[in-house]
Amino acid sequence: MCGIAGLFIKSSRLRPELGALLSDMTSALCSRGPDSAGFALYTTSEPGRVKLTLTSVNGRRDFQTLGEILSRSLGAPILTTHRYTHSVFTVPEEEVAQCRAWIVENAQDIRVLSEGSNLEIYKEVGYPDDVARKFDIRSISGTHGIAHTRMATESAVTTTGAHPFSTGPDQCLVHNGSLSNHASLRRELRQDGIVPETENDTEVAAGYITRELRRGRALGDALKSSVNDLDGFFTFVVGTKNGFGVLRDPIACKPAVMAETDDYVAFASEYRSLTGLPGVANARVFEPKPATPYFWEH
Amino acid sequence: MNQVELGSWSGRDIRTGRGPSDPFTELDLSALSLRELNARLQALKVPTNETFWRVQNPNGAHAVAVGIDAPIDVEVAGHVGYFCGGMNKCARIVIHGNAGQGVGENMMSGLIHVKGDASQSAGATGHGGLLLIDGNAGARCGISMKGVDIVVKGDIGHLSAFMAQTGRLVAFGDAGDALGDSIYEAHIYVRGKVEGLGADCIEKELRDEHRAELFALIEQAGEAHKIDVSEFRRYGSARKLYNFNIDNAGAY
């Protein structure tokens, strides 16, 4: 099972509603993945600054203090904003590497869920409607976003095992399906300097896309080659700073439906997830074809 | 892609002959639960005076109008989710929108007419009746069909008619890869190009009896004399995989 919802907004007037629209889309997919949920949202950016979304594996909530210590230690201003079990640290671009190194050294319970100028990721175990409410996803505005409801098959039900996964700056990926060659691919990725942090198969797929992008390939090409290099069942929705892509495996077991209007492109595992979108009754509704990458960019 | 104007309902349906001016009983899924809706339709016995029904606000719900066993007409005003019209017997169901996977799954008789596109596994394991799709059908259309007739006015996806036992599958457009894989005795007619044939599926000669069979199906789809039957090609079983033969091991 698992459910995916994705929304790529073309017209600026819908941007304030990104979180609300994505929450409603996700709500219709609770039964497909009742054990965890996650949201990746591309929101505002500040020039010269990078956002890190953090969570703690031992339940730490006092991110304020952590932010202050980190700020003093780096000698750089850090803005912290908290949502439920997560916090977004906005740091100067040139301090990102140092900041991440400091976290690894001094705050071992902290996991960095995303890094990027626009991307924020919020994911947690629990019923998707509850997760969305606790993070107050409805209040978030932005240009595009991807959500996932999880019914775990390949790894434990934990916060870091929930989707979306981010393995590169402003990149994220969600997955419906299961991969069977993730162990060997994980070893390969480690050799290439991409170290997956969980035992989850989807993180390996995200890492694969990141590696291909690092090699200078276009997202469309990276998606295309993943059809040959990833073994298993998958429908992927990926996000980048400016774009939004969809790929289904050649067998196309996992459901996918899309709706496009002048205002947005929306993806969902089931049509009922799309019914609350404005003007969807007159949208172009279609199923993405198997083994064919689809991509939209701002 | 077949663009359907949702909820629009003008003129009489080519198959049921029903139009919006005919008196109908309304079932509104924004007010009724799916169970209540299906219970109402499943409770109908022959004879009944309530022969014309309209389902409002389906909004992609799964299992709409399944298990009907009465010669009634049901109009569904919008997109539906999975398994719409499953196990249908006698009823004529018209969907004014797209259908999710497994539309008309295991249908026994009657008609299911999808005005938009159908997702994967349309008409799966169907035993009888006619499944008519105005748009495209996704992967595995007519998988394991057992006597149903399926007419798709657009394209059909990969692995269509997989292990199809009997019945007829007609596509006015193209067919995806592995058409008719491991097919038994179903007849396949495709007008467009076929990306590839599955194991044990071959092209066969289109003889007069097949032209007559195809014409009757096209006529049922309301397209008689608009489409030339000789534009179609026929595909069926080479009958080499019926029984296990060690020489064919590579093909299994």
mmCIF file of C-alpha atoms in Angstrom, chain A residues 1 32 248-257 269-273 275 280-287 289-290, chain B residues 1-6 59-62 79-80 82 98-101 117-120 136 138-140 155 158-159:
data_model
loop_
_atom_site.group_PDB
_atom_site.id
_atom_site.type_symbol
_atom_site.label_atom_id
_atom_site.label_comp_id
_atom_site.label_asym_id
_atom_site.label_seq_id
_atom_site.Cartn_x
_atom_site.Cartn_y
_atom_site.Cartn_z
ATOM 1 C CA MET A 1 0.000 0.000 0.000
ATOM 2 C CA ARG A 32 -3.336 3.463 2.465
ATOM 3 C CA ARG A 248 6.479 4.412 -12.342
ATOM 4 C CA ASP A 249 8.238 1.079 -12.815
ATOM 5 C CA PRO A 250 7.637 -0.815 -16.086
ATOM 6 C CA ILE A 251 5.045 -3.126 -14.536
ATOM 7 C CA ALA A 252 3.145 -0.185 -13.014
ATOM 8 C CA CYS A 253 1.522 -2.170 -10.215
ATOM 9 C CA LYS A 254 1.332 0.825 -7.936
ATOM 10 C CA PRO A 255 -1.497 3.236 -8.643
ATOM 11 C CA ALA A 256 -1.025 6.771 -9.892
ATOM 12 C CA VAL A 257 -3.355 9.436 -11.171
ATOM 13 C CA SER A 269 -2.310 7.395 -5.484
ATOM 14 C CA GLU A 270 -6.069 7.598 -5.900
ATOM 15 C CA TYR A 271 -8.424 10.039 -7.547
ATOM 16 C CA ARG A 272 -10.365 10.631 -4.327
ATOM 17 C CA SER A 273 -7.280 12.418 -3.002
ATOM 18 C CA THR A 275 -11.380 15.813 -5.287
ATOM 19 C CA VAL A 280 -10.423 19.599 -10.526
ATOM 20 C CA ALA A 281 -13.733 18.751 -12.201
ATOM 21 C CA ASN A 282 -12.412 20.431 -15.326
ATOM 22 C CA ALA A 283 -8.813 19.306 -14.963
ATOM 23 C CA ARG A 284 -7.035 17.056 -17.433
ATOM 24 C CA VAL A 285 -7.024 13.800 -15.487
ATOM 25 C CA PHE A 286 -4.636 11.079 -16.646
ATOM 26 C CA GLU A 287 -2.498 8.174 -15.533
ATOM 27 C CA LYS A 289 2.583 5.806 -18.247
ATOM 28 C CA PRO A 290 4.940 3.105 -16.921
ATOM 29 C CA MET B 1 -6.878 10.920 -23.211
ATOM 30 C CA ASN B 2 -10.582 11.317 -23.399
ATOM 31 C CA GLN B 3 -11.721 14.590 -21.894
ATOM 32 C CA VAL B 4 -15.011 14.121 -20.103
ATOM 33 C CA GLU B 5 -17.022 17.003 -18.870
ATOM 34 C CA LEU B 6 -17.840 15.894 -15.375
ATOM 35 C CA ASN B 59 -15.744 11.642 -5.960
ATOM 36 C CA GLY B 60 -13.490 8.711 -6.721
ATOM 37 C CA ALA B 61 -15.096 6.353 -4.200
ATOM 38 C CA HIS B 62 -14.192 2.680 -4.500
ATOM 39 C CA HIS B 79 -15.021 9.796 -11.535
ATOM 40 C CA VAL B 80 -14.993 6.540 -9.590
ATOM 41 C CA TYR B 82 -11.509 0.943 -7.804
ATOM 42 C CA ASN B 98 -12.808 8.082 -15.385
ATOM 43 C CA ALA B 99 -12.738 4.742 -13.613
ATOM 44 C CA GLY B 100 -9.993 3.514 -11.288
ATOM 45 C CA GLN B 101 -8.500 0.073 -11.459
ATOM 46 C CA ASP B 117 -10.435 6.559 -19.245
ATOM 47 C CA ALA B 118 -10.150 3.349 -17.251
ATOM 48 C CA SER B 119 -7.161 2.488 -15.082
ATOM 49 C CA GLN B 120 -5.440 -0.871 -14.977
ATOM 50 C CA ASN B 136 -7.987 4.657 -22.966
ATOM 51 C CA GLY B 138 -4.414 1.165 -18.618
ATOM 52 C CA ALA B 139 -2.264 -1.908 -18.136
ATOM 53 C CA ARG B 140 -3.645 -5.436 -17.938
ATOM 54 C CA ASP B 155 -5.443 2.576 -26.460
ATOM 55 C CA HIS B 158 0.788 -3.331 -21.507
ATOM 56 C CA LEU B 159 -0.023 -6.958 -20.656
#
